[in-house]
């Protein structure tokens, strides 16, 4: 029964990842046709609104609480592995900042439409479950995944990777079932390559860290555009804002692309893809708004990716 439950959950997590990609495509298409429902772009018809600080805390909280719950749970077998713990910590660091630090650094901030806040809560709940559950129950990494760009896959590790490739959630098996599976897969196991490149982790972690620093620095620039008593909007300058309109969004996209690379998973890739689909549309809307608002807005600035888009 436990084995069937484990296989069913792993398939559910894969289905959720593909669904996230599909929703990302729908959001990308929608953003090309209609305006956003937040901040300066919110319509007057959105009368039900939530104070900005409260909205940020509440909407980001599920993506903080669900991983913390997995860390505290005794039934999270994969969190005994250092790579899984570090990858989940990367996810937690971002949402810890977004939920507990960023809202309280805001200066003013327009109330958020209740609809936008509700949709954000739904996304953070689903994605928080997807990422934390996958890393705590199903993801399998070699012990030296985080330290060595090349490593030997021992027989037991190869066996685990082999089971994962057949949609089998190994922690759900008893020792007898593991031995039975090992015998069934012995020929395939002995043909498993003994070496494999794992530079994905180093590259992914570096990309994640760089993206997070860009995101935080860009938010700092935006917060300090107005001096005390100032009103109205100003053109952001400094940092990557010299190259793109949405430097903060560029940093966040880079951050989650790094996380996807480091985790080397469909779940991580789906999150990065959704982030790009969602934020690229918002960035385009910001860019067009600045061009309309300011005649002197730098025409050479790209929307979100320096020198490209």
PDB file of C-alpha atoms in Angstrom:
ATOM      1  CA  UNK A   1       0.000   0.000   0.000  1.00  0.00           C
ATOM      2  CA  UNK A   2       2.834   2.377   0.916  1.00  0.00           C
ATOM      3  CA  UNK A   3       4.567   1.586  -2.381  1.00  0.00           C
ATOM      4  CA  UNK A   4       1.445   2.409  -4.396  1.00  0.00           C
ATOM      5  CA  UNK A   5       0.993   5.633  -2.443  1.00  0.00           C
ATOM      6  CA  UNK A   6       4.579   6.681  -3.115  1.00  0.00           C
ATOM      7  CA  UNK A   7       4.302   6.030  -6.858  1.00  0.00           C
ATOM      8  CA  UNK A   8       0.982   7.876  -6.991  1.00  0.00           C
ATOM      9  CA  UNK A   9       2.436  10.897  -5.207  1.00  0.00           C
ATOM     10  CA  UNK A  10       5.448  11.061  -7.473  1.00  0.00           C
ATOM     11  CA  UNK A  11       3.191  11.000 -10.497  1.00  0.00           C
ATOM     12  CA  UNK A  12       1.059  13.706  -8.889  1.00  0.00           C
ATOM     13  CA  UNK A  13       4.131  15.910  -8.402  1.00  0.00           C
ATOM     14  CA  UNK A  14       5.127  15.409 -12.032  1.00  0.00           C
ATOM     15  CA  UNK A  15       1.579  16.233 -13.166  1.00  0.00           C
ATOM     16  CA  UNK A  16       1.600  19.402 -11.036  1.00  0.00           C
ATOM     17  CA  UNK A  17       4.881  20.462 -12.627  1.00  0.00           C
ATOM     18  CA  UNK A  18       3.486  20.040 -16.147  1.00  0.00           C
ATOM     19  CA  UNK A  19       0.308  21.850 -15.087  1.00  0.00           C
ATOM     20  CA  UNK A  20       2.452  24.728 -13.817  1.00  0.00           C
ATOM     21  CA  UNK A  21       4.068  24.961 -17.257  1.00  0.00           C
ATOM     22  CA  UNK A  22       0.648  25.004 -18.924  1.00  0.00           C
ATOM     23  CA  UNK A  23      -0.572  27.744 -16.579  1.00  0.00           C
ATOM     24  CA  UNK A  24       2.599  29.689 -17.309  1.00  0.00           C
ATOM     25  CA  UNK A  25       1.837  29.576 -21.043  1.00  0.00           C
ATOM     26  CA  UNK A  26      -1.726  30.751 -20.377  1.00  0.00           C
ATOM     27  CA  UNK A  27      -0.470  33.620 -18.195  1.00  0.00           C
ATOM     28  CA  UNK A  28       2.059  34.630 -20.845  1.00  0.00           C
ATOM     29  CA  UNK A  29      -0.659  34.704 -23.527  1.00  0.00           C
ATOM     30  CA  UNK A  30      -3.043  36.633 -21.264  1.00  0.00           C
ATOM     31  CA  UNK A  31      -0.421  39.255 -20.390  1.00  0.00           C
ATOM     32  CA  UNK A  32       0.014  40.031 -24.084  1.00  0.00           C
ATOM     33  CA  UNK A  33      -3.674  40.892 -24.411  1.00  0.00           C
ATOM     34  CA  UNK A  34      -4.828  42.460 -21.126  1.00  0.00           C
ATOM     35  CA  UNK A  35      -3.447  44.712 -18.406  1.00  0.00           C
ATOM     36  CA  UNK A  36      -2.281  43.497 -15.016  1.00  0.00           C
ATOM     37  CA  UNK A  37      -4.374  43.891 -11.868  1.00  0.00           C
ATOM     38  CA  UNK A  38      -1.745  45.296  -9.508  1.00  0.00           C
ATOM     39  CA  UNK A  39       0.036  48.517  -8.559  1.00  0.00           C
ATOM     40  CA  UNK A  40      -0.010  51.377 -11.052  1.00  0.00           C
ATOM     41  CA  UNK A  41      -1.765  49.132 -13.593  1.00  0.00           C
ATOM     42  CA  UNK A  42      -4.735  48.187 -11.383  1.00  0.00           C
ATOM     43  CA  UNK A  43      -8.115  49.320 -12.650  1.00  0.00           C
ATOM     44  CA  UNK A  44     -10.420  51.539 -10.541  1.00  0.00           C
ATOM     45  CA  UNK A  45     -13.028  48.775 -10.759  1.00  0.00           C
ATOM     46  CA  UNK A  46     -10.927  46.653  -8.386  1.00  0.00           C
ATOM     47  CA  UNK A  47     -12.381  48.144  -5.236  1.00  0.00           C
ATOM     48  CA  UNK A  48     -11.593  45.314  -2.812  1.00  0.00           C
ATOM     49  CA  UNK A  49      -7.959  45.824  -1.836  1.00  0.00           C
ATOM     50  CA  UNK A  50      -5.500  44.603   0.780  1.00  0.00           C
ATOM     51  CA  UNK A  51      -2.826  46.844   2.396  1.00  0.00           C
ATOM     52  CA  UNK A  52       0.467  46.274   0.587  1.00  0.00           C
ATOM     53  CA  UNK A  53       2.507  44.975   3.534  1.00  0.00           C
ATOM     54  CA  UNK A  54      -0.227  42.613   4.715  1.00  0.00           C
ATOM     55  CA  UNK A  55      -0.766  41.330   1.176  1.00  0.00           C
ATOM     56  CA  UNK A  56       2.922  40.485   0.697  1.00  0.00           C
ATOM     57  CA  UNK A  57       3.181  38.675   4.026  1.00  0.00           C
ATOM     58  CA  UNK A  58      -0.004  36.652   3.563  1.00  0.00           C
ATOM     59  CA  UNK A  59       0.523  35.709  -0.078  1.00  0.00           C
ATOM     60  CA  UNK A  60       4.149  34.594   0.371  1.00  0.00           C
ATOM     61  CA  UNK A  61       3.565  32.779   3.665  1.00  0.00           C
ATOM     62  CA  UNK A  62       2.545  29.374   2.210  1.00  0.00           C
ATOM     63  CA  UNK A  63       5.864  29.091   0.357  1.00  0.00           C
ATOM     64  CA  UNK A  64       7.634  29.669   3.663  1.00  0.00           C
ATOM     65  CA  UNK A  65       5.419  27.578   5.937  1.00  0.00           C
ATOM     66  CA  UNK A  66       5.191  24.426   3.801  1.00  0.00           C
ATOM     67  CA  UNK A  67       8.971  23.848   3.488  1.00  0.00           C
ATOM     68  CA  UNK A  68       9.391  24.575   7.212  1.00  0.00           C
ATOM     69  CA  UNK A  69       6.742  21.948   7.926  1.00  0.00           C
ATOM     70  CA  UNK A  70       8.694  19.412   5.840  1.00  0.00           C
ATOM     71  CA  UNK A  71      11.879  20.228   7.755  1.00  0.00           C
ATOM     72  CA  UNK A  72      10.042  19.639  11.041  1.00  0.00           C
ATOM     73  CA  UNK A  73       8.366  16.440   9.853  1.00  0.00           C
ATOM     74  CA  UNK A  74       9.868  13.103  10.794  1.00  0.00           C
ATOM     75  CA  UNK A  75       8.373  11.513   7.676  1.00  0.00           C
ATOM     76  CA  UNK A  76      10.589  13.386   5.202  1.00  0.00           C
ATOM     77  CA  UNK A  77      13.204  10.730   4.294  1.00  0.00           C
ATOM     78  CA  UNK A  78      15.074  12.726   1.667  1.00  0.00           C
ATOM     79  CA  UNK A  79      15.870  15.575   4.051  1.00  0.00           C
ATOM     80  CA  UNK A  80      18.411  13.269   5.683  1.00  0.00           C
ATOM     81  CA  UNK A  81      20.495  14.043   2.581  1.00  0.00           C
ATOM     82  CA  UNK A  82      22.558  17.250   2.563  1.00  0.00           C
ATOM     83  CA  UNK A  83      21.857  18.184  -1.089  1.00  0.00           C
ATOM     84  CA  UNK A  84      18.094  18.019  -0.525  1.00  0.00           C
ATOM     85  CA  UNK A  85      18.366  20.149   2.612  1.00  0.00           C
ATOM     86  CA  UNK A  86      20.481  22.770   0.850  1.00  0.00           C
ATOM     87  CA  UNK A  87      18.191  22.964  -2.176  1.00  0.00           C
ATOM     88  CA  UNK A  88      15.134  23.381   0.037  1.00  0.00           C
ATOM     89  CA  UNK A  89      17.049  25.982   2.065  1.00  0.00           C
ATOM     90  CA  UNK A  90      17.626  27.962  -1.158  1.00  0.00           C
ATOM     91  CA  UNK A  91      13.870  28.021  -1.679  1.00  0.00           C
ATOM     92  CA  UNK A  92      13.330  29.018   1.962  1.00  0.00           C
ATOM     93  CA  UNK A  93      15.874  31.844   1.902  1.00  0.00           C
ATOM     94  CA  UNK A  94      14.035  33.554  -0.939  1.00  0.00           C
ATOM     95  CA  UNK A  95      10.614  33.263   0.640  1.00  0.00           C
ATOM     96  CA  UNK A  96      11.920  34.103   4.093  1.00  0.00           C
ATOM     97  CA  UNK A  97      13.138  37.393   2.626  1.00  0.00           C
ATOM     98  CA  UNK A  98       9.929  37.958   0.642  1.00  0.00           C
ATOM     99  CA  UNK A  99       7.639  37.206   3.567  1.00  0.00           C
ATOM    100  CA  UNK A 100       9.500  38.525   6.624  1.00  0.00           C
ATOM    101  CA  UNK A 101      11.877  41.243   5.375  1.00  0.00           C
ATOM    102  CA  UNK A 102      10.804  42.764   2.049  1.00  0.00           C
ATOM    103  CA  UNK A 103       7.290  43.868   3.149  1.00  0.00           C
ATOM    104  CA  UNK A 104       8.665  45.794   6.116  1.00  0.00           C
ATOM    105  CA  UNK A 105      11.234  47.633   3.999  1.00  0.00           C
ATOM    106  CA  UNK A 106       8.529  48.967   1.689  1.00  0.00           C
ATOM    107  CA  UNK A 107       7.932  52.691   1.646  1.00  0.00           C
ATOM    108  CA  UNK A 108       4.233  53.220   1.186  1.00  0.00           C
ATOM    109  CA  UNK A 109       3.082  50.822  -1.470  1.00  0.00           C
ATOM    110  CA  UNK A 110      -0.316  50.840  -3.112  1.00  0.00           C
ATOM    111  CA  UNK A 111      -2.970  48.461  -1.728  1.00  0.00           C
ATOM    112  CA  UNK A 112      -3.171  45.249  -3.727  1.00  0.00           C
ATOM    113  CA  UNK A 113      -6.436  44.155  -5.340  1.00  0.00           C
ATOM    114  CA  UNK A 114      -7.927  41.237  -3.424  1.00  0.00           C
ATOM    115  CA  UNK A 115      -8.120  39.198  -6.632  1.00  0.00           C
ATOM    116  CA  UNK A 116      -4.377  39.496  -7.255  1.00  0.00           C
ATOM    117  CA  UNK A 117      -3.586  38.642  -3.634  1.00  0.00           C
ATOM    118  CA  UNK A 118      -5.860  35.586  -3.732  1.00  0.00           C
ATOM    119  CA  UNK A 119      -4.269  34.274  -6.936  1.00  0.00           C
ATOM    120  CA  UNK A 120      -0.801  34.758  -5.416  1.00  0.00           C
ATOM    121  CA  UNK A 121      -1.829  32.790  -2.315  1.00  0.00           C
ATOM    122  CA  UNK A 122      -3.082  29.939  -4.502  1.00  0.00           C
ATOM    123  CA  UNK A 123       0.136  29.862  -6.519  1.00  0.00           C
ATOM    124  CA  UNK A 124       2.426  30.005  -3.475  1.00  0.00           C
ATOM    125  CA  UNK A 125       0.464  27.214  -1.809  1.00  0.00           C
ATOM    126  CA  UNK A 126       0.636  24.909  -4.833  1.00  0.00           C
ATOM    127  CA  UNK A 127       4.260  25.699  -5.655  1.00  0.00           C
ATOM    128  CA  UNK A 128       5.345  25.544  -2.017  1.00  0.00           C
ATOM    129  CA  UNK A 129       3.848  22.060  -1.776  1.00  0.00           C
ATOM    130  CA  UNK A 130       5.336  20.979  -5.108  1.00  0.00           C
ATOM    131  CA  UNK A 131       8.919  22.063  -4.399  1.00  0.00           C
ATOM    132  CA  UNK A 132       9.055  21.089  -0.721  1.00  0.00           C
ATOM    133  CA  UNK A 133       7.338  17.727  -1.141  1.00  0.00           C
ATOM    134  CA  UNK A 134       9.507  16.748  -4.096  1.00  0.00           C
ATOM    135  CA  UNK A 135      12.760  17.626  -2.340  1.00  0.00           C
ATOM    136  CA  UNK A 136      11.725  16.061   0.976  1.00  0.00           C
ATOM    137  CA  UNK A 137      10.252  12.796  -0.309  1.00  0.00           C
ATOM    138  CA  UNK A 138      11.335  11.932  -3.843  1.00  0.00           C
ATOM    139  CA  UNK A 139      14.462  13.721  -5.111  1.00  0.00           C
ATOM    140  CA  UNK A 140      17.608  11.570  -5.113  1.00  0.00           C
ATOM    141  CA  UNK A 141      21.087  13.114  -5.237  1.00  0.00           C
ATOM    142  CA  UNK A 142      24.566  11.779  -4.631  1.00  0.00           C
ATOM    143  CA  UNK A 143      26.019  12.821  -1.272  1.00  0.00           C
ATOM    144  CA  UNK A 144      28.756  14.883  -2.947  1.00  0.00           C
ATOM    145  CA  UNK A 145      26.360  16.616  -5.360  1.00  0.00           C
ATOM    146  CA  UNK A 146      27.138  19.969  -3.768  1.00  0.00           C
ATOM    147  CA  UNK A 147      30.925  19.631  -3.588  1.00  0.00           C
ATOM    148  CA  UNK A 148      32.292  17.871  -6.640  1.00  0.00           C
ATOM    149  CA  UNK A 149      31.620  18.558 -10.323  1.00  0.00           C
ATOM    150  CA  UNK A 150      32.481  14.945 -11.068  1.00  0.00           C
ATOM    151  CA  UNK A 151      31.665  12.012  -8.862  1.00  0.00           C
ATOM    152  CA  UNK A 152      31.401   8.221  -8.865  1.00  0.00           C
ATOM    153  CA  UNK A 153      27.909   6.789  -8.615  1.00  0.00           C
ATOM    154  CA  UNK A 154      28.148   3.841  -6.270  1.00  0.00           C
ATOM    155  CA  UNK A 155      25.938   0.812  -6.834  1.00  0.00           C
ATOM    156  CA  UNK A 156      23.350   1.838  -4.233  1.00  0.00           C
ATOM    157  CA  UNK A 157      23.136   5.345  -5.679  1.00  0.00           C
ATOM    158  CA  UNK A 158      22.831   3.943  -9.178  1.00  0.00           C
ATOM    159  CA  UNK A 159      20.046   1.674  -7.950  1.00  0.00           C
ATOM    160  CA  UNK A 160      18.181   4.652  -6.524  1.00  0.00           C
ATOM    161  CA  UNK A 161      18.565   6.676  -9.716  1.00  0.00           C
ATOM    162  CA  UNK A 162      17.405   3.653 -11.707  1.00  0.00           C
ATOM    163  CA  UNK A 163      14.265   3.294  -9.590  1.00  0.00           C
ATOM    164  CA  UNK A 164      13.553   6.999 -10.024  1.00  0.00           C
ATOM    165  CA  UNK A 165      13.779   6.608 -13.794  1.00  0.00           C
ATOM    166  CA  UNK A 166      11.014   3.996 -13.570  1.00  0.00           C
ATOM    167  CA  UNK A 167       8.725   6.238 -11.496  1.00  0.00           C
ATOM    168  CA  UNK A 168       9.434   4.328  -8.280  1.00  0.00           C
ATOM    169  CA  UNK A 169       9.632   6.292  -5.030  1.00  0.00           C
ATOM    170  CA  UNK A 170      12.356   4.274  -3.262  1.00  0.00           C
ATOM    171  CA  UNK A 171      11.740   5.315   0.375  1.00  0.00           C
ATOM    172  CA  UNK A 172       8.343   3.628   0.223  1.00  0.00           C
ATOM    173  CA  UNK A 173       9.902   0.171  -0.319  1.00  0.00           C
ATOM    174  CA  UNK A 174      10.756  -2.326   2.398  1.00  0.00           C
ATOM    175  CA  UNK A 175      14.192  -3.930   2.435  1.00  0.00           C
ATOM    176  CA  UNK A 176      12.777  -7.136   0.944  1.00  0.00           C
ATOM    177  CA  UNK A 177      11.122  -5.209  -1.858  1.00  0.00           C
ATOM    178  CA  UNK A 178      14.379  -3.353  -2.520  1.00  0.00           C
ATOM    179  CA  UNK A 179      16.272  -6.657  -2.866  1.00  0.00           C
ATOM    180  CA  UNK A 180      13.597  -8.000  -5.191  1.00  0.00           C
ATOM    181  CA  UNK A 181      13.794  -4.911  -7.370  1.00  0.00           C
ATOM    182  CA  UNK A 182      17.590  -5.081  -7.369  1.00  0.00           C
ATOM    183  CA  UNK A 183      17.424  -8.613  -8.765  1.00  0.00           C
ATOM    184  CA  UNK A 184      14.845  -7.631 -11.381  1.00  0.00           C
ATOM    185  CA  UNK A 185      16.940  -4.693 -12.536  1.00  0.00           C
ATOM    186  CA  UNK A 186      20.382  -6.290 -12.142  1.00  0.00           C
ATOM    187  CA  UNK A 187      21.239  -6.288 -15.845  1.00  0.00           C
ATOM    188  CA  UNK A 188      20.194  -2.677 -16.262  1.00  0.00           C
ATOM    189  CA  UNK A 189      21.987  -1.745 -13.048  1.00  0.00           C
ATOM    190  CA  UNK A 190      25.323  -3.169 -14.171  1.00  0.00           C
ATOM    191  CA  UNK A 191      25.077  -1.247 -17.440  1.00  0.00           C
ATOM    192  CA  UNK A 192      24.586   2.064 -15.537  1.00  0.00           C
ATOM    193  CA  UNK A 193      27.427   4.520 -16.250  1.00  0.00           C
ATOM    194  CA  UNK A 194      29.817   4.773 -13.324  1.00  0.00           C
ATOM    195  CA  UNK A 195      30.712   8.409 -13.840  1.00  0.00           C
ATOM    196  CA  UNK A 196      28.542  11.439 -14.425  1.00  0.00           C
ATOM    197  CA  UNK A 197      29.058  15.167 -14.575  1.00  0.00           C
ATOM    198  CA  UNK A 198      27.428  17.133 -11.788  1.00  0.00           C
ATOM    199  CA  UNK A 199      28.642  20.654 -12.527  1.00  0.00           C
ATOM    200  CA  UNK A 200      24.941  21.583 -12.636  1.00  0.00           C
ATOM    201  CA  UNK A 201      25.001  22.200  -8.888  1.00  0.00           C
ATOM    202  CA  UNK A 202      27.927  24.629  -8.857  1.00  0.00           C
ATOM    203  CA  UNK A 203      26.602  26.548 -11.859  1.00  0.00           C
ATOM    204  CA  UNK A 204      23.044  26.545 -10.537  1.00  0.00           C
ATOM    205  CA  UNK A 205      23.964  27.716  -7.054  1.00  0.00           C
ATOM    206  CA  UNK A 206      26.118  30.524  -8.455  1.00  0.00           C
ATOM    207  CA  UNK A 207      23.297  31.616 -10.748  1.00  0.00           C
ATOM    208  CA  UNK A 208      20.778  31.456  -7.879  1.00  0.00           C
ATOM    209  CA  UNK A 209      22.964  33.542  -5.566  1.00  0.00           C
ATOM    210  CA  UNK A 210      23.762  36.118  -8.251  1.00  0.00           C
ATOM    211  CA  UNK A 211      20.097  36.423  -9.162  1.00  0.00           C
ATOM    212  CA  UNK A 212      19.020  36.904  -5.565  1.00  0.00           C
ATOM    213  CA  UNK A 213      21.618  39.626  -5.002  1.00  0.00           C
ATOM    214  CA  UNK A 214      20.502  41.413  -8.187  1.00  0.00           C
ATOM    215  CA  UNK A 215      16.878  41.153  -7.063  1.00  0.00           C
ATOM    216  CA  UNK A 216      17.581  42.563  -3.585  1.00  0.00           C
ATOM    217  CA  UNK A 217      19.834  45.353  -4.904  1.00  0.00           C
ATOM    218  CA  UNK A 218      17.277  46.349  -7.547  1.00  0.00           C
ATOM    219  CA  UNK A 219      14.511  46.460  -4.933  1.00  0.00           C
ATOM    220  CA  UNK A 220      16.759  48.747  -2.872  1.00  0.00           C
ATOM    221  CA  UNK A 221      17.153  51.122  -5.833  1.00  0.00           C
ATOM    222  CA  UNK A 222      13.393  51.224  -6.397  1.00  0.00           C
ATOM    223  CA  UNK A 223      12.681  51.910  -2.711  1.00  0.00           C
ATOM    224  CA  UNK A 224      15.056  54.871  -2.704  1.00  0.00           C
ATOM    225  CA  UNK A 225      13.785  56.572  -5.853  1.00  0.00           C
ATOM    226  CA  UNK A 226      11.654  58.936  -3.771  1.00  0.00           C
ATOM    227  CA  UNK A 227      13.051  61.133  -1.049  1.00  0.00           C
ATOM    228  CA  UNK A 228      10.900  61.931   1.990  1.00  0.00           C
ATOM    229  CA  UNK A 229       7.993  64.080   0.861  1.00  0.00           C
ATOM    230  CA  UNK A 230       8.395  63.237  -2.830  1.00  0.00           C
ATOM    231  CA  UNK A 231       5.400  62.079  -4.847  1.00  0.00           C
ATOM    232  CA  UNK A 232       5.070  60.705  -8.345  1.00  0.00           C
ATOM    233  CA  UNK A 233       7.231  58.298 -10.328  1.00  0.00           C
ATOM    234  CA  UNK A 234      10.882  58.564 -11.343  1.00  0.00           C
ATOM    235  CA  UNK A 235      13.138  56.733 -13.763  1.00  0.00           C
ATOM    236  CA  UNK A 236      15.207  54.041 -11.973  1.00  0.00           C
ATOM    237  CA  UNK A 237      18.938  54.452 -12.425  1.00  0.00           C
ATOM    238  CA  UNK A 238      21.946  52.455 -11.308  1.00  0.00           C
ATOM    239  CA  UNK A 239      22.782  48.761 -11.264  1.00  0.00           C
ATOM    240  CA  UNK A 240      21.155  46.701 -13.989  1.00  0.00           C
ATOM    241  CA  UNK A 241      18.502  49.374 -14.420  1.00  0.00           C
ATOM    242  CA  UNK A 242      21.005  50.988 -16.781  1.00  0.00           C
ATOM    243  CA  UNK A 243      20.392  48.053 -19.135  1.00  0.00           C
ATOM    244  CA  UNK A 244      16.820  46.869 -18.508  1.00  0.00           C
ATOM    245  CA  UNK A 245      13.559  48.303 -17.226  1.00  0.00           C
ATOM    246  CA  UNK A 246      12.810  45.401 -14.877  1.00  0.00           C
ATOM    247  CA  UNK A 247      16.151  44.610 -13.239  1.00  0.00           C
ATOM    248  CA  UNK A 248      14.415  43.224 -10.147  1.00  0.00           C
ATOM    249  CA  UNK A 249      12.431  40.775 -12.289  1.00  0.00           C
ATOM    250  CA  UNK A 250      15.561  39.800 -14.216  1.00  0.00           C
ATOM    251  CA  UNK A 251      17.242  38.930 -10.918  1.00  0.00           C
ATOM    252  CA  UNK A 252      14.313  36.782  -9.802  1.00  0.00           C
ATOM    253  CA  UNK A 253      14.184  34.907 -13.115  1.00  0.00           C
ATOM    254  CA  UNK A 254      17.931  34.279 -12.887  1.00  0.00           C
ATOM    255  CA  UNK A 255      17.486  33.112  -9.306  1.00  0.00           C
ATOM    256  CA  UNK A 256      14.922  30.441 -10.162  1.00  0.00           C
ATOM    257  CA  UNK A 257      16.772  29.339 -13.293  1.00  0.00           C
ATOM    258  CA  UNK A 258      19.753  28.717 -11.014  1.00  0.00           C
ATOM    259  CA  UNK A 259      17.563  26.774  -8.595  1.00  0.00           C
ATOM    260  CA  UNK A 260      16.212  24.683 -11.477  1.00  0.00           C
ATOM    261  CA  UNK A 261      19.724  23.943 -12.699  1.00  0.00           C
ATOM    262  CA  UNK A 262      20.968  23.051  -9.219  1.00  0.00           C
ATOM    263  CA  UNK A 263      18.004  20.768  -8.509  1.00  0.00           C
ATOM    264  CA  UNK A 264      18.074  19.285 -12.042  1.00  0.00           C
ATOM    265  CA  UNK A 265      14.375  18.463 -11.789  1.00  0.00           C
ATOM    266  CA  UNK A 266      11.176  18.901 -13.771  1.00  0.00           C
ATOM    267  CA  UNK A 267       9.653  20.572 -10.711  1.00  0.00           C
ATOM    268  CA  UNK A 268      12.403  23.195 -10.494  1.00  0.00           C
ATOM    269  CA  UNK A 269      12.337  23.784 -14.253  1.00  0.00           C
ATOM    270  CA  UNK A 270       8.554  24.251 -14.200  1.00  0.00           C
ATOM    271  CA  UNK A 271       8.875  26.909 -11.496  1.00  0.00           C
ATOM    272  CA  UNK A 272      11.576  28.764 -13.445  1.00  0.00           C
ATOM    273  CA  UNK A 273       9.483  28.600 -16.617  1.00  0.00           C
ATOM    274  CA  UNK A 274       6.373  29.924 -14.866  1.00  0.00           C
ATOM    275  CA  UNK A 275       8.416  32.733 -13.304  1.00  0.00           C
ATOM    276  CA  UNK A 276       9.670  33.819 -16.723  1.00  0.00           C
ATOM    277  CA  UNK A 277       6.185  33.676 -18.281  1.00  0.00           C
ATOM    278  CA  UNK A 278       4.678  35.701 -15.441  1.00  0.00           C
ATOM    279  CA  UNK A 279       7.376  38.309 -14.880  1.00  0.00           C
ATOM    280  CA  UNK A 280       8.230  38.910 -18.539  1.00  0.00           C
ATOM    281  CA  UNK A 281       4.653  40.043 -19.140  1.00  0.00           C
ATOM    282  CA  UNK A 282       4.753  42.385 -16.152  1.00  0.00           C
ATOM    283  CA  UNK A 283       8.138  43.720 -17.281  1.00  0.00           C
ATOM    284  CA  UNK A 284       6.821  44.481 -20.780  1.00  0.00           C
ATOM    285  CA  UNK A 285       3.908  46.389 -19.271  1.00  0.00           C
ATOM    286  CA  UNK A 286       6.276  48.395 -17.049  1.00  0.00           C
ATOM    287  CA  UNK A 287       8.526  49.152 -20.024  1.00  0.00           C
ATOM    288  CA  UNK A 288       5.682  50.443 -22.173  1.00  0.00           C
ATOM    289  CA  UNK A 289       4.378  52.533 -19.265  1.00  0.00           C
ATOM    290  CA  UNK A 290       7.779  54.220 -18.744  1.00  0.00           C
ATOM    291  CA  UNK A 291       8.065  54.989 -22.454  1.00  0.00           C
ATOM    292  CA  UNK A 292       4.663  56.668 -22.398  1.00  0.00           C
ATOM    293  CA  UNK A 293       5.267  58.491 -19.118  1.00  0.00           C
ATOM    294  CA  UNK A 294       8.779  59.852 -19.726  1.00  0.00           C
ATOM    295  CA  UNK A 295       9.912  61.302 -23.040  1.00  0.00           C
ATOM    296  CA  UNK A 296      13.514  61.151 -21.819  1.00  0.00           C
ATOM    297  CA  UNK A 297      13.324  57.449 -20.917  1.00  0.00           C
ATOM    298  CA  UNK A 298      16.457  55.715 -22.312  1.00  0.00           C
ATOM    299  CA  UNK A 299      15.467  54.095 -25.598  1.00  0.00           C
ATOM    300  CA  UNK A 300      18.378  51.661 -25.510  1.00  0.00           C
ATOM    301  CA  UNK A 301      17.120  49.917 -22.373  1.00  0.00           C
ATOM    302  CA  UNK A 302      15.748  46.457 -22.963  1.00  0.00           C
ATOM    303  CA  UNK A 303      12.692  45.119 -21.176  1.00  0.00           C
ATOM    304  CA  UNK A 304      14.082  42.384 -18.930  1.00  0.00           C
ATOM    305  CA  UNK A 305      17.146  40.632 -20.416  1.00  0.00           C
ATOM    306  CA  UNK A 306      20.200  42.880 -20.972  1.00  0.00           C
ATOM    307  CA  UNK A 307      21.042  43.451 -24.662  1.00  0.00           C
ATOM    308  CA  UNK A 308      18.465  40.866 -25.822  1.00  0.00           C
ATOM    309  CA  UNK A 309      14.838  41.464 -24.770  1.00  0.00           C
TER     310      UNK A 309
END
